[in-house]
Amino acid sequence: MSFQPGVSKTNERVAVVGASGYIGKAVVRECVRRGYATTAVTRPASSLTFEGADMGRAESSDLASITKCFKEAQTEVVICCLASRSGTPADSLQVDFEASVNCLKAAQACGARHFVLLSAFCVAKPDLGFQLAKLKTEAALEAQKDVTFSIVRPTAFFKSLSGQVEIVRGGGPFVYFDLGNGRSATCNPISEADLAMAIVDTVADPARSSQGGAPVWNVGGPDAGVSMKRQGELIADAIASATGEERKEPWLLGVPIGVFDGIVGAIEWAADLTGNPGVRDAWELGKIGRYYAAEDMLTTEPAERYGAMSLSEHYENVAKNGQEYDPYTTVFAKNPLMK
């Protein structure tokens, strides 16, 4: 039978590492929905559980611990959703590289068939510590021959673009960075549920793995591309739709990107002057913010656009139901692939 996105599965045992994270939770739910024997791996101190999934408690920073976990679960496929929470160089090296490579070594030790890595679209233009760490993990995958692998690079998540809905609702400005001539960064973000589907698709689709010769998948949502300025307009539309009130023209506040450059430059000067690790971390965080303010996170090929939920639909759900609405069940209800 040919592969069907969102539907096909094998009978293999899947371990999801980073199951307590934003995307990891959705990946566990998607694996369970498709009928995989799923082990959700979290740290030993975690009390998190998932309906339909076994729990594995292990420290991915400890090779022996994560190897034992995989062996006890009789793991055949590993999905690694680990990601640094801070983005600082030290944290990124420990999580995005060292812990992730531990998961690869553990997969090799337990005889797993396939390894899926959640990476990031932005590594194609690396300038930050976490991007370099992810690329080192990608290189480790490509250098080994023991397991087939898939690398999924999403553009951006909906959650990272939702923070200004309540500000606009309260009459405040929608702030974006003006790159000159009225231009702002453009993206086609993907919902967590759609991304989870894409990630789990790679388990059974040889065309999306090193076995089929195309293991790296840059993936965004179904939108053709939405500029930051346009996002402010979509939020105004969503608020009007949710409240039934007349649409108010949004206050779009374009801040020149040079302002951001000045702030980042000042922090860099302070870091060089003091040598303080905390100030240097602040500089890295400033660089991350500046990167996403200026760089397009946009896939352009049809095969790189995936999913059912548009950004405008997401904003409507946030305006109506709040930030914590469940995008998984929303996509499940509307996506014909998930029937």
Coordinates of C-alpha atoms in Angstrom, one line a residue:
M1 CA 0.0 0.0 0.0
S2 CA 1.3 3.5 -0.8
F3 CA 2.0 5.9 2.0
Q4 CA -0.9 8.2 3.0
P5 CA 0.0 11.3 5.0
G6 CA -1.7 11.5 8.3
V7 CA -3.0 8.0 8.1
S8 CA -0.4 5.2 7.4
K9 CA 1.5 3.6 10.2
T10 CA 3.6 0.6 11.1
N11 CA 3.2 -1.6 14.1
E12 CA 6.5 -0.4 15.6
R13 CA 7.3 0.8 19.1
V14 CA 8.0 4.5 19.2
A15 CA 9.8 6.5 21.9
V16 CA 9.2 10.3 22.0
V17 CA 12.0 12.2 23.8
G18 CA 11.1 15.7 25.1
A19 CA 7.5 14.6 25.6
S20 CA 6.9 17.3 28.1
G21 CA 7.7 20.1 25.6
Y22 CA 5.4 22.2 23.5
I23 CA 5.7 20.0 20.3
G24 CA 6.6 16.8 22.1
K25 CA 3.2 16.6 23.8
A26 CA 1.5 16.9 20.4
V27 CA 3.8 14.3 18.9
V28 CA 2.9 11.8 21.7
R29 CA -0.8 12.4 21.1
E30 CA -0.4 11.9 17.3
C31 CA 1.6 8.6 17.8
V32 CA -1.2 7.3 20.1
R33 CA -3.9 8.4 17.7
R34 CA -2.3 6.4 14.9
G35 CA -2.0 3.3 17.0
Y36 CA 1.7 3.2 17.7
A37 CA 2.9 1.5 20.9
T38 CA 4.2 4.8 22.3
T39 CA 6.5 5.6 25.2
A40 CA 6.6 9.2 26.2
V41 CA 10.0 10.0 27.7
T42 CA 10.4 12.7 30.3
R43 CA 12.8 13.5 33.2
P44 CA 12.6 11.2 36.3
A45 CA 11.1 14.0 38.4
S46 CA 8.2 14.6 36.0
S47 CA 4.7 13.4 36.9
L48 CA 3.3 14.0 33.4
T49 CA 1.2 11.2 31.9
F50 CA -0.5 10.6 28.6
E51 CA -3.6 8.6 27.9
G52 CA -2.7 5.6 25.7
A53 CA 1.0 6.0 26.2
D54 CA 3.5 4.3 28.5
M55 CA 5.9 6.6 30.4
G56 CA 9.6 6.4 30.4
R57 CA 11.6 8.4 33.0
A58 CA 15.2 9.1 32.0
E59 CA 17.8 11.9 31.8
S60 CA 18.7 12.4 28.2
S61 CA 21.9 14.0 29.4
D62 CA 22.9 10.6 30.8
L63 CA 23.7 8.1 28.1
A64 CA 23.2 5.1 30.4
S65 CA 19.9 6.4 31.6
I66 CA 18.4 7.0 28.2
T67 CA 19.8 3.8 26.8
K68 CA 18.2 1.8 29.6
C69 CA 14.9 3.5 29.0
F70 CA 14.9 2.7 25.2
K71 CA 15.9 -0.9 25.9
E72 CA 13.1 -1.4 28.5
A73 CA 10.6 0.0 26.0
Q74 CA 11.9 -2.2 23.2
T75 CA 12.2 0.9 21.1
E76 CA 12.2 0.6 17.3
V77 CA 11.8 4.3 16.4
V78 CA 13.0 7.3 18.3
I79 CA 11.5 10.8 17.8
C80 CA 13.7 13.4 19.4
C81 CA 11.9 16.7 20.2
L82 CA 14.5 18.0 22.6
A83 CA 15.1 21.8 22.5
S84 CA 17.0 24.3 24.6
R85 CA 14.6 26.4 26.6
S86 CA 16.8 29.4 26.9
G87 CA 18.7 29.4 23.6
T88 CA 22.0 30.4 25.3
P89 CA 25.1 28.8 23.9
A90 CA 25.9 26.5 26.9
D91 CA 22.3 25.3 27.2
S92 CA 22.0 24.7 23.5
L93 CA 25.2 22.7 23.5
Q94 CA 23.9 20.5 26.3
V95 CA 20.4 20.0 25.0
D96 CA 20.4 20.5 21.2
F97 CA 23.6 18.7 20.7
E98 CA 24.9 16.5 23.6
A99 CA 21.6 15.2 24.9
S100 CA 20.2 14.8 21.4
V101 CA 23.3 12.8 20.3
N102 CA 22.9 10.7 23.4
C103 CA 19.4 9.8 22.2
L104 CA 21.0 8.8 18.8
K105 CA 23.6 6.6 20.6
A106 CA 20.9 5.0 22.7
A107 CA 18.9 4.3 19.6
Q108 CA 21.9 2.6 18.0
A109 CA 22.6 0.6 21.2
C110 CA 19.0 -0.8 21.4
G111 CA 18.9 -1.7 17.7
A112 CA 16.3 0.9 16.7
R113 CA 15.5 1.2 13.0
H114 CA 14.7 4.9 12.6
F115 CA 15.5 8.2 14.2
V116 CA 13.5 11.4 13.7
L117 CA 15.1 14.7 14.7
L118 CA 13.0 17.9 15.3
S119 CA 15.4 20.6 14.1
A120 CA 14.6 24.1 12.8
F121 CA 14.2 25.9 9.4
C122 CA 16.5 28.7 10.5
V123 CA 19.6 26.4 10.6
A124 CA 19.8 26.9 6.9
K125 CA 21.2 30.4 7.7
P126 CA 23.1 29.8 11.0
D127 CA 24.2 32.7 13.1
L128 CA 23.3 31.6 16.6
G129 CA 24.5 29.1 19.2
F130 CA 21.4 26.9 19.1
Q131 CA 21.4 26.8 15.3
L132 CA 25.1 25.6 15.3
A133 CA 24.2 23.0 18.0
K134 CA 21.3 21.6 16.0
L135 CA 23.5 21.4 12.9
K136 CA 26.1 19.4 14.8
T137 CA 23.4 16.9 15.7
E138 CA 22.2 16.8 12.1
A139 CA 25.9 16.1 11.1
A140 CA 26.1 13.3 13.6
L141 CA 23.0 11.7 12.1
E142 CA 24.4 12.0 8.6
A143 CA 27.8 10.5 9.6
Q144 CA 26.3 7.2 11.0
K145 CA 24.9 4.2 9.1
D146 CA 23.2 2.2 11.9
V147 CA 19.8 3.8 11.7
T148 CA 17.8 5.5 9.0
F149 CA 16.8 9.0 9.9
S150 CA 14.6 12.0 9.1
I151 CA 15.2 15.6 10.0
V152 CA 12.2 17.9 10.2
R153 CA 12.8 21.7 10.1
P154 CA 9.7 23.7 10.9
T155 CA 9.5 27.4 10.1
A156 CA 7.8 28.7 13.2
F157 CA 5.1 27.7 15.7
F158 CA 1.7 29.5 16.1
K159 CA 2.3 29.9 19.8
S160 CA 5.3 32.2 19.2
L161 CA 3.1 34.5 17.2
S162 CA 0.1 34.8 19.5
G163 CA 1.3 37.1 22.3
Q164 CA -0.1 40.4 20.9
V165 CA -3.7 39.3 20.5
E166 CA -4.7 40.5 24.0
I167 CA -2.7 43.7 23.5
V168 CA -4.6 44.6 20.3
R169 CA -7.9 43.6 21.9
G170 CA -7.1 46.1 24.7
G171 CA -6.5 48.9 22.3
G172 CA -2.7 48.7 22.4
P173 CA -0.4 48.6 19.3
F174 CA 0.7 45.7 17.3
V175 CA 4.5 46.1 17.3
Y176 CA 6.6 44.8 14.4
F177 CA 10.0 45.6 13.1
D178 CA 10.2 47.7 9.9
L179 CA 13.1 46.5 7.7
G180 CA 12.8 49.5 5.4
N181 CA 10.4 50.6 2.7
G182 CA 7.5 49.2 4.8
R183 CA 8.8 45.7 4.6
S184 CA 8.6 43.3 7.5
A185 CA 9.7 39.6 8.0
T186 CA 7.4 37.1 6.4
C187 CA 6.6 33.5 7.5
N188 CA 4.3 30.6 7.1
P189 CA 4.1 29.1 10.6
I190 CA 2.7 25.6 11.3
S191 CA 0.3 24.6 14.0
E192 CA 1.6 22.2 16.6
A193 CA -1.0 19.6 15.6
D194 CA -0.1 19.8 11.9
L195 CA 3.6 19.7 12.7
A196 CA 3.1 16.6 14.9
M197 CA 1.4 14.9 11.9
A198 CA 4.3 15.8 9.7
I199 CA 6.8 14.5 12.2
V200 CA 5.0 11.2 12.6
D201 CA 4.5 10.8 8.9
T202 CA 8.3 10.4 8.5
V203 CA 8.2 7.2 10.6
A204 CA 6.5 5.2 7.8
D205 CA 7.4 7.3 4.7
P206 CA 10.7 6.1 3.2
A207 CA 10.6 9.2 0.8
R208 CA 11.1 11.4 3.9
S209 CA 14.1 9.4 5.3
S210 CA 17.7 8.7 4.5
Q211 CA 16.5 5.4 3.1
G212 CA 14.7 7.3 0.3
G213 CA 17.5 9.8 -0.1
A214 CA 15.6 12.9 1.1
P215 CA 15.9 13.0 4.9
V216 CA 15.7 16.8 5.4
W217 CA 12.2 18.3 5.3
N218 CA 11.7 22.0 5.6
V219 CA 8.1 22.4 6.5
G220 CA 5.7 25.3 7.1
G221 CA 2.0 25.7 7.3
P222 CA -0.5 26.0 4.4
D223 CA -0.2 29.8 4.2
A224 CA 1.6 31.3 1.2
G225 CA 3.4 33.7 3.5
V226 CA 2.2 36.3 6.1
S227 CA 4.2 39.4 6.9
M228 CA 4.5 40.7 10.4
K229 CA 2.5 43.8 9.4
R230 CA -0.2 41.6 7.9
Q231 CA -0.4 39.6 11.1
G232 CA -1.6 42.7 13.0
E233 CA -4.4 43.1 10.5
L234 CA -5.4 39.4 10.8
I235 CA -5.6 39.8 14.6
A236 CA -8.0 42.8 14.2
D237 CA -10.1 40.6 11.9
A238 CA -10.1 37.8 14.4
I239 CA -11.1 40.0 17.3
A240 CA -14.0 41.4 15.3
S241 CA -15.1 37.9 14.3
A242 CA -14.9 36.6 17.9
T243 CA -16.8 39.5 19.5
G244 CA -19.3 40.2 16.7
E245 CA -18.3 43.9 17.0
E246 CA -17.4 46.2 14.2
R247 CA -13.8 45.7 13.1
K248 CA -11.5 48.4 14.4
E249 CA -8.5 49.5 12.4
P250 CA -5.4 48.1 14.2
W251 CA -2.7 50.4 15.5
L252 CA 0.3 49.0 13.6
L253 CA 3.5 50.3 15.2
G254 CA 6.5 49.7 12.9
V255 CA 9.7 50.0 14.9
P256 CA 12.8 50.5 12.7
I257 CA 15.1 47.5 12.8
G258 CA 18.0 49.9 13.6
V259 CA 16.5 50.3 17.1
F260 CA 17.0 46.6 17.7
D261 CA 20.5 46.8 16.2
G262 CA 21.4 49.5 18.7
I263 CA 20.1 47.5 21.7
V264 CA 22.0 44.4 20.6
G265 CA 25.1 46.4 19.9
A266 CA 25.0 48.0 23.4
I267 CA 24.7 44.6 25.1
E268 CA 27.6 43.2 23.0
W269 CA 29.7 46.2 24.1
A270 CA 28.8 45.5 27.8
A271 CA 29.6 41.8 27.3
D272 CA 33.0 42.5 25.8
L273 CA 33.8 45.1 28.5
T274 CA 32.8 43.0 31.5
G275 CA 33.3 39.4 30.3
N276 CA 30.3 38.6 32.4
P277 CA 28.7 35.2 31.3
G278 CA 25.2 36.5 32.2
V279 CA 25.6 39.6 30.0
R280 CA 27.0 37.4 27.2
D281 CA 23.9 35.2 27.4
A282 CA 21.8 38.4 27.3
W283 CA 23.6 39.4 24.1
E284 CA 22.8 35.9 22.6
L285 CA 19.2 36.3 23.5
G286 CA 19.2 39.7 21.9
K287 CA 20.7 38.3 18.7
I288 CA 18.0 35.6 18.7
G289 CA 15.3 38.3 18.9
R290 CA 16.9 40.3 16.2
Y291 CA 17.3 37.3 13.9
Y292 CA 13.6 36.4 14.1
A293 CA 12.6 40.1 13.6
A294 CA 14.5 40.3 10.4
E295 CA 14.6 36.9 8.7
D296 CA 11.9 35.3 6.7
M297 CA 10.7 31.9 8.0
L298 CA 9.0 30.9 4.8
T299 CA 8.9 27.7 2.8
T300 CA 8.2 28.2 -0.9
E301 CA 7.9 24.7 -2.5
P302 CA 4.5 23.0 -2.5
A303 CA 5.9 19.9 -0.8
E304 CA 7.2 22.2 2.1
R305 CA 3.7 23.4 2.9
Y306 CA 1.7 21.1 5.1
G307 CA -1.4 21.0 7.2
A308 CA -4.9 22.2 7.6
M309 CA -4.8 25.3 9.9
S310 CA -4.0 28.8 8.6
L311 CA -2.6 31.5 10.9
S312 CA -5.9 33.5 10.5
E313 CA -7.9 30.5 11.8
H314 CA -5.4 30.3 14.8
Y315 CA -5.9 33.9 15.6
E316 CA -9.7 33.5 15.5
N317 CA -9.5 30.5 17.9
V318 CA -7.2 32.5 20.3
A319 CA -9.6 35.5 20.2
K320 CA -12.6 33.3 20.9
N321 CA -11.2 30.7 23.3
G322 CA -8.0 32.1 24.7
Q323 CA -4.3 31.1 24.3
E324 CA -4.8 27.7 25.8
Y325 CA -7.4 26.4 23.2
D326 CA -6.5 22.9 21.9
P327 CA -5.2 23.2 18.3
Y328 CA -4.9 19.4 18.2
T329 CA -8.6 18.7 18.4
T330 CA -9.4 21.7 16.2
V331 CA -7.2 20.3 13.4
F332 CA -8.5 16.8 14.1
A333 CA -12.1 18.1 13.5
K334 CA -11.4 19.8 10.2
N335 CA -8.6 17.8 8.6
P336 CA -9.9 15.1 6.2
L337 CA -6.6 13.2 6.5
M338 CA -7.4 12.5 10.2
K339 CA -10.8 11.0 9.7

